[in-house]
Coordinates of C-alpha atoms in Angstrom, one line a residue:
M1 CA 23.7 -9.6 -20.4
A2 CA 27.3 -10.0 -21.5
H3 CA 27.2 -6.9 -23.8
H4 CA 25.1 -5.0 -20.8
H5 CA 28.2 -6.7 -17.6
A6 CA 30.7 -5.2 -19.8
Q7 CA 29.7 -1.3 -20.2
H8 CA 30.1 -1.2 -16.5
T9 CA 33.5 -3.0 -16.1
T10 CA 34.9 -0.5 -19.1
A11 CA 35.8 1.9 -16.2
Q12 CA 36.5 -0.1 -13.3
L13 CA 37.7 1.1 -9.8
P14 CA 41.3 -0.1 -8.8
R15 CA 41.5 -3.6 -6.7
E16 CA 44.2 -4.6 -6.6
T17 CA 46.0 -4.9 -3.0
E18 CA 49.9 -5.0 -3.8
G19 CA 51.8 -3.1 -1.5
L20 CA 48.7 -1.7 0.5
P21 CA 49.4 -1.5 4.3
E22 CA 47.5 -3.8 6.0
A23 CA 44.6 -1.9 7.9
T24 CA 44.3 -1.7 11.5
R25 CA 41.8 -1.5 13.8
P26 CA 39.9 1.6 15.2
E27 CA 41.8 4.3 16.9
L28 CA 39.7 5.8 20.7
V29 CA 41.0 9.1 20.9
E30 CA 39.5 11.4 22.9
L31 CA 39.4 15.4 22.1
A32 CA 38.2 18.6 24.1
D33 CA 36.7 21.3 23.2
G34 CA 39.9 23.2 20.6
G35 CA 41.6 19.6 19.7
E36 CA 42.5 19.3 16.5
L37 CA 42.3 15.7 14.6
K38 CA 44.4 15.3 10.8
L39 CA 42.6 12.5 8.7
E40 CA 43.3 10.7 6.2
V41 CA 41.2 8.8 3.3
A42 CA 43.8 6.0 1.8
P43 CA 44.0 2.4 0.3
V44 CA 44.8 -0.3 2.3
A45 CA 44.9 -3.8 2.6
K46 CA 42.2 -6.1 4.7
R47 CA 42.2 -9.5 5.9
I48 CA 37.9 -11.1 5.0
G49 CA 37.6 -14.5 6.2
D50 CA 40.3 -16.2 4.1
T51 CA 40.9 -13.6 1.7
T52 CA 42.3 -10.7 1.4
V53 CA 40.9 -6.9 -0.5
R54 CA 41.5 -4.1 -1.0
M55 CA 39.1 -1.4 0.9
L56 CA 39.5 2.3 2.1
A57 CA 40.3 3.6 4.9
Y58 CA 40.6 6.2 7.3
N59 CA 43.5 6.7 9.6
G60 CA 44.7 3.3 8.1
S61 CA 41.8 1.5 10.1
I62 CA 37.6 0.4 9.2
P63 CA 36.3 1.8 10.8
G64 CA 38.3 4.6 11.0
P65 CA 39.4 6.1 14.4
T66 CA 36.3 6.7 17.5
L67 CA 36.3 10.0 18.3
K68 CA 34.6 10.7 21.8
V69 CA 34.1 14.8 22.2
P70 CA 32.4 16.4 24.9
Q71 CA 28.5 17.9 24.7
G72 CA 29.5 21.3 23.2
S73 CA 32.9 21.7 21.9
T74 CA 33.9 22.2 18.4
V75 CA 36.8 20.4 17.6
T76 CA 39.5 21.0 14.0
V77 CA 39.7 17.6 11.7
H78 CA 42.1 18.3 8.4
V79 CA 41.2 15.6 5.7
T80 CA 43.3 14.8 3.1
N81 CA 42.3 13.1 0.7
R82 CA 44.6 9.9 -0.5
G83 CA 42.1 7.6 -2.1
D84 CA 41.1 7.3 -5.8
L85 CA 38.2 9.5 -5.8
D86 CA 37.7 13.3 -5.4
A87 CA 36.2 13.1 -1.5
T88 CA 33.9 15.3 0.7
V89 CA 32.9 13.6 4.5
H90 CA 29.7 15.0 6.0
W91 CA 29.2 14.1 9.9
H92 CA 26.2 12.7 9.9
G93 CA 23.3 13.4 12.0
L94 CA 25.8 16.6 13.8
R95 CA 23.4 19.6 14.1
L96 CA 27.0 22.1 13.0
E97 CA 28.0 25.0 11.2
N98 CA 26.8 24.3 6.9
R99 CA 29.6 25.3 5.0
F100 CA 31.6 21.7 7.1
D101 CA 28.2 20.0 6.3
G102 CA 30.8 17.6 3.2
T103 CA 28.0 17.3 1.1
H104 CA 28.4 18.9 -3.0
D105 CA 26.2 22.0 -2.0
T106 CA 28.4 23.0 0.4
Q107 CA 32.1 22.7 -0.3
A108 CA 34.4 21.9 -3.0
P109 CA 34.9 18.0 -3.2
I110 CA 38.4 17.2 -2.1
P111 CA 40.9 16.5 -5.2
V112 CA 43.0 13.7 -4.5
G113 CA 46.2 14.4 -2.4
E114 CA 44.7 17.6 -1.2
T115 CA 43.5 18.4 2.3
F116 CA 40.1 20.2 3.8
T117 CA 39.9 21.9 7.3
Y118 CA 36.0 21.2 8.9
E119 CA 35.1 22.9 11.8
V120 CA 33.1 20.3 13.5
T121 CA 30.4 21.5 16.0
V122 CA 28.4 18.8 18.5
P123 CA 25.5 19.8 20.4
D124 CA 23.5 17.4 21.3
P125 CA 24.4 14.1 22.9
G126 CA 25.1 10.6 21.6
A127 CA 26.8 7.9 18.8
Y128 CA 27.5 10.4 15.8
W129 CA 29.7 8.9 12.2
Y130 CA 31.5 10.4 10.2
H131 CA 31.1 8.9 5.5
P132 CA 31.6 10.2 2.5
H133 CA 29.3 12.1 0.4
I134 CA 30.6 11.1 -3.1
R135 CA 29.4 7.8 -4.8
E136 CA 28.6 6.9 -1.2
D137 CA 27.9 3.2 -2.7
Y138 CA 31.5 3.2 -2.4
G139 CA 33.2 5.2 -0.1
Q140 CA 30.8 3.5 2.8
E141 CA 31.2 0.0 0.7
L142 CA 35.0 0.0 1.2
G143 CA 35.6 0.6 4.6
L144 CA 35.3 4.1 4.4
Y145 CA 33.2 4.6 7.9
G146 CA 33.7 5.6 11.7
N147 CA 31.8 6.7 15.2
I148 CA 31.7 10.2 17.0
L149 CA 30.1 9.1 20.7
V150 CA 29.6 12.5 22.3
E151 CA 29.2 12.7 26.6
P152 CA 26.6 14.7 27.2
A153 CA 27.1 18.1 30.1
E154 CA 24.5 16.5 31.9
R155 CA 25.9 13.7 34.7
D156 CA 23.4 10.9 34.9
Y157 CA 21.9 11.7 31.2
W158 CA 22.5 7.7 30.9
P159 CA 22.1 5.2 33.4
P160 CA 24.8 3.5 34.7
V161 CA 27.0 1.3 33.1
H162 CA 31.0 -1.0 33.7
R163 CA 32.0 0.9 30.0
D164 CA 30.4 1.1 26.8
L165 CA 32.1 0.2 22.9
S166 CA 30.6 0.9 20.1
L167 CA 29.9 -0.7 17.5
T168 CA 29.8 -0.6 13.5
L169 CA 27.1 -3.4 11.4
D170 CA 28.6 -3.1 8.1
D171 CA 27.7 -6.3 5.7
V172 CA 30.5 -6.4 2.0
L173 CA 29.7 -8.4 -0.9
I174 CA 32.6 -10.4 -1.8
E175 CA 32.7 -12.5 -5.3
D176 CA 35.6 -14.5 -6.4
G177 CA 37.9 -13.0 -3.8
A178 CA 37.6 -9.5 -3.7
I179 CA 35.4 -6.7 -3.3
A180 CA 32.3 -7.0 -6.2
P181 CA 33.1 -4.8 -8.8
F182 CA 32.4 -1.0 -9.3
S183 CA 32.5 1.4 -12.1
S184 CA 32.5 4.7 -12.8
E185 CA 28.8 4.3 -12.8
T186 CA 26.8 3.3 -9.5
T187 CA 24.7 -1.2 -9.8
H188 CA 22.6 -2.1 -7.6
V189 CA 20.1 0.7 -7.5
A190 CA 17.4 -1.2 -7.6
M191 CA 17.7 -2.6 -4.2
G192 CA 20.7 -1.5 -3.0
R193 CA 24.4 -3.4 -2.3
F194 CA 23.5 -6.6 -0.2
G195 CA 27.0 -8.2 1.1
N196 CA 27.4 -11.5 1.8
V197 CA 30.1 -10.9 4.0
M198 CA 28.9 -8.8 8.0
L199 CA 31.0 -7.3 9.3
V200 CA 31.1 -5.2 12.9
A201 CA 33.5 -2.6 13.9
G202 CA 35.5 -4.2 10.9
E203 CA 35.8 -7.9 11.8
S204 CA 34.1 -10.2 10.3
E205 CA 34.9 -12.8 13.0
L206 CA 34.5 -10.5 16.7
A207 CA 35.2 -12.0 19.6
L208 CA 34.1 -9.8 23.0
T209 CA 34.4 -10.6 26.1
A210 CA 32.6 -9.7 29.3
K211 CA 31.7 -10.5 33.4
R212 CA 29.3 -11.6 35.1
G213 CA 27.3 -9.3 35.8
E214 CA 29.0 -6.4 33.8
V215 CA 27.0 -3.7 32.0
V216 CA 28.6 -2.4 29.2
R217 CA 26.4 0.8 26.6
L218 CA 26.7 -0.9 22.8
Y219 CA 26.4 2.2 20.3
L220 CA 25.2 0.8 17.5
T221 CA 26.3 2.6 14.0
N222 CA 24.6 0.6 10.2
T223 CA 27.2 1.8 8.3
A224 CA 25.6 -0.7 5.6
N225 CA 24.7 0.2 2.4
T226 CA 21.4 -0.7 2.3
R227 CA 20.6 -4.6 4.9
V228 CA 18.8 -3.3 8.0
F229 CA 20.7 -5.0 10.4
N230 CA 17.9 -6.4 13.5
V231 CA 20.1 -7.1 16.4
T232 CA 19.5 -9.6 18.8
L233 CA 21.2 -11.0 21.9
P234 CA 19.9 -14.3 22.9
G235 CA 21.1 -15.2 27.3
A236 CA 21.5 -11.3 28.1
R237 CA 20.0 -8.3 29.1
M238 CA 18.8 -5.7 26.5
K239 CA 17.9 -2.3 28.1
L240 CA 16.9 0.4 24.9
V241 CA 18.3 4.2 26.1
G242 CA 19.0 6.2 23.4
G243 CA 18.6 6.3 19.3
D244 CA 19.9 9.3 16.8
A245 CA 20.9 12.0 18.8
G246 CA 20.5 11.8 22.1
H247 CA 17.9 9.4 24.8
Y248 CA 14.4 7.7 24.5
E249 CA 11.6 9.5 26.6
H250 CA 11.3 5.3 28.5
E251 CA 13.8 3.2 29.0
E252 CA 12.7 -0.3 28.4
L253 CA 13.8 -3.7 28.3
V254 CA 14.1 -5.2 24.9
D255 CA 14.3 -8.7 22.8
D256 CA 15.5 -6.9 19.4
V257 CA 16.4 -3.4 17.7
L258 CA 15.9 -2.6 14.5
I259 CA 18.1 -0.5 12.7
A260 CA 17.9 1.1 8.9
P261 CA 21.2 1.9 7.2
S262 CA 22.5 5.0 9.1
E263 CA 20.1 4.7 12.2
R264 CA 22.1 4.6 15.6
V265 CA 20.5 2.7 18.4
V266 CA 21.8 3.0 22.1
V267 CA 21.4 0.1 24.0
D268 CA 22.4 -1.4 27.8
V269 CA 23.1 -5.0 27.9
L270 CA 23.9 -6.8 31.0
F271 CA 25.9 -10.4 30.8
D272 CA 24.0 -11.5 33.9
R273 CA 25.0 -15.6 34.1
P274 CA 28.9 -17.1 32.4
G275 CA 28.5 -18.2 28.8
E276 CA 29.7 -18.0 25.1
L277 CA 26.8 -15.8 23.6
T278 CA 26.1 -14.9 20.1
L279 CA 25.3 -10.9 18.8
E280 CA 22.9 -12.3 15.6
H281 CA 21.2 -10.6 12.9
R282 CA 17.8 -12.7 12.7
T283 CA 15.7 -11.9 10.4
P284 CA 12.1 -13.5 9.9
D285 CA 13.8 -16.7 7.9
R286 CA 17.6 -17.2 9.1
S287 CA 20.0 -15.7 11.7
Y288 CA 23.5 -14.2 10.8
R289 CA 26.1 -14.4 13.3
L290 CA 27.9 -11.0 14.0
A291 CA 30.2 -11.3 17.2
G292 CA 30.6 -13.8 20.2
I293 CA 30.7 -12.1 23.2
S294 CA 33.0 -14.6 26.3
V295 CA 31.3 -13.8 29.5
G296 CA 33.3 -15.0 32.5
E297 CA 33.0 -16.5 35.6
D298 CA 35.1 -12.8 37.3
A299 CA 32.2 -10.8 39.0
A300 CA 32.2 -7.9 38.1
E301 CA 31.0 -4.1 40.0
P302 CA 27.6 -4.7 41.2
E303 CA 26.3 -0.6 41.4
P304 CA 25.2 -1.1 37.3
A305 CA 23.6 -3.8 37.6
E306 CA 21.5 -3.5 40.3
Q307 CA 20.5 0.6 38.6
F308 CA 19.8 -1.4 35.2
E309 CA 16.6 -3.0 36.6
V310 CA 15.4 0.8 36.9
L311 CA 13.0 1.6 34.0
R312 CA 13.9 5.5 33.2
S313 CA 11.5 8.1 31.7
N314 CA 13.6 11.6 30.3
E315 CA 11.9 14.8 31.5
D316 CA 13.1 16.4 27.8
M317 CA 11.5 14.0 26.3
A318 CA 7.6 14.0 28.3
A319 CA 7.7 18.1 27.7
E320 CA 8.4 17.7 24.5
R321 CA 5.8 15.3 23.1
E322 CA 3.4 17.7 25.0
R323 CA 4.9 20.8 22.4
L324 CA 3.7 18.3 19.4
A325 CA 0.3 17.8 20.4
P326 CA -0.9 20.7 18.2
H327 CA 1.1 19.0 15.7
L328 CA -0.2 15.4 15.5
T329 CA -3.3 16.5 14.3
A330 CA -2.6 19.5 11.9
P331 CA -2.1 18.5 8.0
P332 CA 1.4 18.8 6.6
D333 CA 3.0 21.4 5.5
K334 CA 4.7 19.1 3.1
T335 CA 3.9 16.3 1.7
L336 CA 7.0 13.3 0.2
A337 CA 6.2 10.5 -1.8
F338 CA 9.0 7.1 -2.3
V339 CA 8.6 6.6 -5.8
A340 CA 10.5 3.9 -8.4
E341 CA 11.1 4.1 -12.0
M342 CA 12.5 1.2 -13.7
D343 CA 12.4 0.9 -17.6
L344 CA 15.0 -2.3 -17.9
G345 CA 13.5 -4.2 -21.1
A346 CA 10.9 -2.3 -21.5
E347 CA 10.8 -2.7 -25.2
T348 CA 11.5 -6.4 -25.3
A349 CA 9.4 -8.9 -26.2
G350 CA 7.9 -10.9 -23.7
P351 CA 7.5 -13.1 -21.5
Y352 CA 8.3 -10.8 -18.8
L353 CA 8.3 -11.3 -15.1
C354 CA 8.7 -10.7 -11.4
P355 CA 12.8 -11.2 -10.2
M356 CA 10.7 -11.3 -6.4
H357 CA 8.1 -14.1 -7.9
P358 CA 9.4 -15.0 -10.6
E359 CA 5.7 -17.9 -10.2
V360 CA 4.5 -14.6 -12.1
V361 CA 4.4 -14.5 -15.4
S362 CA 3.5 -12.3 -17.9
D363 CA 3.4 -11.4 -21.6
S364 CA 3.2 -7.5 -21.4
P365 CA 5.3 -5.8 -18.7
D366 CA 2.5 -5.2 -15.6
R367 CA 2.5 -5.2 -12.8
C368 CA 3.2 -8.3 -10.1
P369 CA -0.1 -8.7 -8.0
K370 CA 1.7 -9.8 -5.2
C371 CA 4.7 -6.9 -4.8
G372 CA 3.2 -4.4 -6.9
M373 CA 7.0 -5.2 -8.7
R374 CA 7.3 -4.2 -12.3
L375 CA 8.1 -6.9 -13.8
V376 CA 11.1 -7.4 -16.5
P377 CA 12.1 -9.6 -19.3
A378 CA 12.7 -13.2 -18.2
E379 CA 15.7 -13.1 -20.4
L380 CA 17.2 -10.8 -17.2
A381 CA 15.3 -12.0 -14.5
G382 CA 17.6 -15.3 -14.6
A383 CA 16.2 -18.0 -12.6
G384 CA 19.9 -17.8 -10.8
G385 CA 19.3 -15.0 -9.4
H386 CA 17.7 -16.7 -6.0
E387 CA 21.1 -19.0 -6.0
H388 CA 23.0 -16.9 -4.3
H389 CA 21.0 -15.4 -1.7
G390 CA 19.2 -19.1 -0.8
H391 CA 15.7 -17.8 -2.3
E392 CA 14.5 -20.9 0.1
E393 CA 15.4 -19.6 3.2
H394 CA 14.2 -16.1 2.3
H395 CA 10.7 -17.4 1.3
G396 CA 10.3 -20.0 3.7
H397 CA 7.6 -18.0 5.5
G398 CA 5.7 -21.0 7.3
E399 CA 7.4 -23.1 9.0
Q400 CA 11.5 -21.1 9.8
H401 CA 8.5 -17.6 10.4
G402 CA 7.3 -20.2 13.2
H403 CA 10.7 -20.3 14.7
A404 CA 10.9 -16.7 14.8
Q405 CA 8.2 -16.1 17.0
Q406 CA 9.5 -18.3 19.4
H407 CA 12.7 -16.0 19.5
G408 CA 10.0 -13.5 20.1
H409 CA 9.8 -11.7 17.1
G410 CA 6.2 -12.9 15.7
E411 CA 3.0 -10.8 17.0
R412 CA 5.3 -9.1 19.7
H413 CA 8.1 -8.6 16.9
G414 CA 6.5 -5.2 16.3
H415 CA 6.7 -3.6 19.7
H416 CA 10.5 -3.0 19.3
H417 CA 11.0 -2.3 15.5
E418 CA 12.0 0.6 15.5
H419 CA 14.0 0.9 18.9
G420 CA 10.9 0.1 20.9
G421 CA 7.7 1.4 18.7
D422 CA 4.2 -0.1 19.2
G423 CA 3.8 1.6 15.4
G424 CA 5.9 -1.9 14.5
H425 CA 2.2 -4.2 14.6
H426 CA 0.8 -2.5 11.4
G427 CA 1.9 -3.8 7.8
H428 CA 3.2 -7.3 9.5
D429 CA 2.9 -8.6 6.3
D430 CA 2.5 -6.0 3.8
A431 CA 1.3 -5.9 0.4
S432 CA 5.0 -5.9 -0.7
G433 CA 4.9 -9.4 0.5
A434 CA 7.7 -8.8 2.9
P435 CA 8.1 -8.6 6.8
Q436 CA 6.9 -5.8 8.1
G437 CA 7.6 -4.4 4.8
I438 CA 11.1 -4.8 4.7
E439 CA 13.7 -7.1 2.4
W440 CA 15.8 -8.7 4.0
E441 CA 17.8 -9.8 1.5
D442 CA 18.6 -9.0 -1.8
D443 CA 16.1 -11.4 -3.6
M444 CA 16.8 -9.9 -7.6
V445 CA 20.3 -11.1 -7.6
E446 CA 21.1 -10.8 -11.0
V447 CA 18.7 -7.6 -12.1
N448 CA 19.3 -5.8 -9.1
R449 CA 23.1 -5.8 -10.9
L450 CA 21.9 -4.7 -14.0
T451 CA 20.2 -1.6 -12.3
T452 CA 22.3 1.9 -12.8
P453 CA 20.6 4.8 -12.2
A454 CA 19.8 5.1 -16.7
N455 CA 17.8 2.5 -16.5
M456 CA 16.2 3.3 -13.0
R457 CA 15.0 5.7 -11.4
W458 CA 13.9 7.0 -7.9
K459 CA 12.8 10.0 -6.3
L460 CA 11.3 11.8 -3.6
V461 CA 7.7 13.5 -4.7
D462 CA 6.6 17.2 -3.3
R463 CA 3.0 15.9 -3.4
E464 CA 1.7 19.9 -3.3
T465 CA 3.8 21.1 -6.8
G466 CA 4.4 17.8 -8.3
A467 CA 8.6 18.4 -8.2
E468 CA 10.9 15.9 -7.9
N469 CA 14.7 15.2 -6.3
A470 CA 16.7 18.4 -7.4
G471 CA 13.7 20.6 -8.4
I472 CA 12.2 20.4 -5.4
D473 CA 12.6 23.6 -3.6
W474 CA 11.9 23.8 0.0
R475 CA 12.6 27.4 2.8
F476 CA 12.3 27.1 6.1
R477 CA 13.6 30.1 8.2
V478 CA 15.4 29.3 11.6
G479 CA 13.0 28.3 14.2
D480 CA 10.3 26.8 11.8
R481 CA 8.9 23.3 13.8
V482 CA 7.7 21.8 10.5
K483 CA 5.5 19.0 9.5
I484 CA 6.4 16.7 6.4
R485 CA 4.6 13.0 5.9
L486 CA 7.0 10.7 4.0
V487 CA 4.4 8.2 1.8
N488 CA 6.3 5.3 1.0
E489 CA 4.5 4.8 -2.5
L490 CA 3.0 0.1 -2.7
D491 CA 2.0 2.4 -6.6
S492 CA 5.9 2.0 -7.8
D493 CA 7.5 -0.2 -9.9
H494 CA 9.5 -1.6 -7.2
P495 CA 8.5 -1.2 -3.6
M496 CA 10.7 -1.5 -0.5
P497 CA 11.5 0.5 2.8
H498 CA 13.7 3.6 2.5
P499 CA 15.6 5.4 5.5
F500 CA 14.9 9.0 5.6
H501 CA 18.7 11.1 6.2
V502 CA 17.4 14.8 7.0
H503 CA 21.6 17.2 6.6
G504 CA 21.9 19.2 10.3
A505 CA 19.4 22.2 9.6
G506 CA 17.8 20.6 13.4
R507 CA 16.6 17.2 14.1
F508 CA 13.3 16.0 14.4
L509 CA 10.9 14.0 16.2
I510 CA 8.7 11.0 14.6
L511 CA 5.1 12.0 15.4
A512 CA 2.7 9.0 13.7
R513 CA 2.7 6.1 12.2
D514 CA -0.1 4.7 9.7
G515 CA -1.6 8.0 12.1
V516 CA -0.5 5.7 15.4
E517 CA 1.2 8.5 17.5
E518 CA 4.6 7.1 18.2
P519 CA 4.3 5.5 22.1
N520 CA 8.7 6.3 22.8
L521 CA 9.8 9.6 21.9
V522 CA 13.9 10.1 20.5
W523 CA 15.3 12.9 18.6
K524 CA 15.9 11.7 15.4
D525 CA 17.6 12.6 11.7
T526 CA 16.8 9.2 10.3
V527 CA 14.0 7.5 10.1
L528 CA 12.9 4.2 8.1
V529 CA 10.0 4.5 6.4
R530 CA 8.5 0.8 5.5
T531 CA 6.8 -0.6 2.0
G532 CA 3.3 1.0 1.7
E533 CA 3.7 2.9 5.8
T534 CA 2.8 6.7 5.6
V535 CA 4.9 8.4 8.6
D536 CA 5.0 12.7 9.9
I537 CA 7.5 13.1 11.5
L538 CA 8.2 17.2 12.9
L539 CA 11.6 18.6 12.3
E540 CA 12.8 21.7 13.7
V541 CA 14.8 24.1 12.4
T542 CA 17.5 25.2 14.2
N543 CA 20.6 25.7 11.9
P544 CA 20.3 28.2 8.3
G545 CA 22.4 27.5 5.5
T546 CA 22.0 25.0 2.8
W547 CA 20.7 21.4 3.5
M548 CA 20.1 17.9 2.3
A549 CA 17.2 15.0 3.0
H550 CA 17.9 12.0 1.1
C551 CA 17.6 8.5 0.9
H552 CA 20.5 6.1 2.7
I553 CA 19.8 3.7 0.8
A554 CA 23.6 4.2 -0.4
E555 CA 23.6 3.4 -5.0
H556 CA 19.2 5.5 -4.1
H557 CA 20.9 8.7 -3.2
E558 CA 23.9 8.4 -5.5
S559 CA 20.3 7.6 -8.5
G560 CA 19.7 10.9 -7.6
M561 CA 16.7 10.0 -5.0
M562 CA 17.0 13.5 -2.6
L563 CA 16.3 17.1 -2.4
T564 CA 18.3 20.5 -1.3
F565 CA 16.5 23.1 0.6
Q566 CA 17.2 25.7 2.0
V567 CA 17.4 27.5 6.3
E568 CA 17.1 31.3 6.2
A569 CA 18.7 33.1 10.3
A570 CA 15.4 33.6 11.5

């Protein structure tokens, strides 16, 4: 194992903080149609808790500036790269012109010291974000992310609120006073790199304030490499109003919202009484503090709070439901399976065990009967793996699971999963042994650290042709409505959930999960497909060009779990 570790540290990326400017708080930059912005990628020193770490920032802040732009506008962004590696900026969720999508398919990477100019078009209201698309696992972990808020042209598109606030949800892995090392090869490929410090709006201890009776719109964006966040705010009332690319068909009151990597959720929060509140990420076994919110005695002007009680339905989304009816029963146009192949020490003599269930031991590298994962040599599994993240906490489904149920999780939890869909009811404790088919923590720390694209292959497989990843050759035309069936195979060396993201060729609606029609529609660009789950989506194709679709766990994407498809003009 020592040999393996040495291999990854040979071409380590920089970690020194000396002489670097201190990271600042993000600015809000309001741009009119035709507006221009300069965006620079450069290293900063960032204080996290009692340690200072080297990170990367857009314009010196983590997150980067929040851009506020009116719907239908085009703005010009000049990106200068003063970071460590070649760069691009991907404008996540925006249906913009293909040559500005910010991937290696659409542009030459920006070398260190050079500048590239993007024309960024924002056709749809809602919350979007920007981030790297080369070594995304490294850039995103180090702080390269920022929000774009698109103000709707329609005056009452959203319900009334007193103000809005954009919050990025992230985690960062800190070891020995520095961000855990990165090298020229991606690591943590099996599960993705889980962090051990939560960062909300770039802060490990975010403190917010609100007035009594104030209604605040929270734009929540999951910028983490792999962690799924389940966000709750006990003591306040939360109304789900929007998702990735606009408003929901039906507004609804919720206890919590589930947000997979790269998804956005828009919730209106009513602080109806004074006191000290905690925004939390709550899993079935534990809670993490995300931010403290101090609600004062001073009262806010009452009108938005009165309107908070109204749960509106949106006609545009009701019309979409009518349009998609014929697609519900139609066979899929494409079927895409998610599969893992792992060859960690398969030639080694046993015994072999499951990193997730160490009590499962075998003389040969079979699969674990509890979660379906390929067994690995005991010497690699390193029993110490669980100590990092509290093995007991993660697997204490009994008593602690009951604790979660008291907070409106157990049976009702599924109701709010994936932001308001009843689809969460199935798979509450699926074959992976993970409630709702979600990995909440890294339960195989030692093995995960050793996984690279060389010994772990994540694959998207076209079930019709057998083509995999870059070998998939899909072709569509502008105006197509394509039904894609996403199948997260349990028959895989490492079954786990995947957030599937489609670039700006169009946007999609979730039709059904495991055959159950989606009860509340919203335009999406990313969908979380849980372990063992089948999800049908309907992609509305609107933009010509060369586009990508991939898993948005950064380490999976970097290990090749992506495809490219062509869209011809109508």
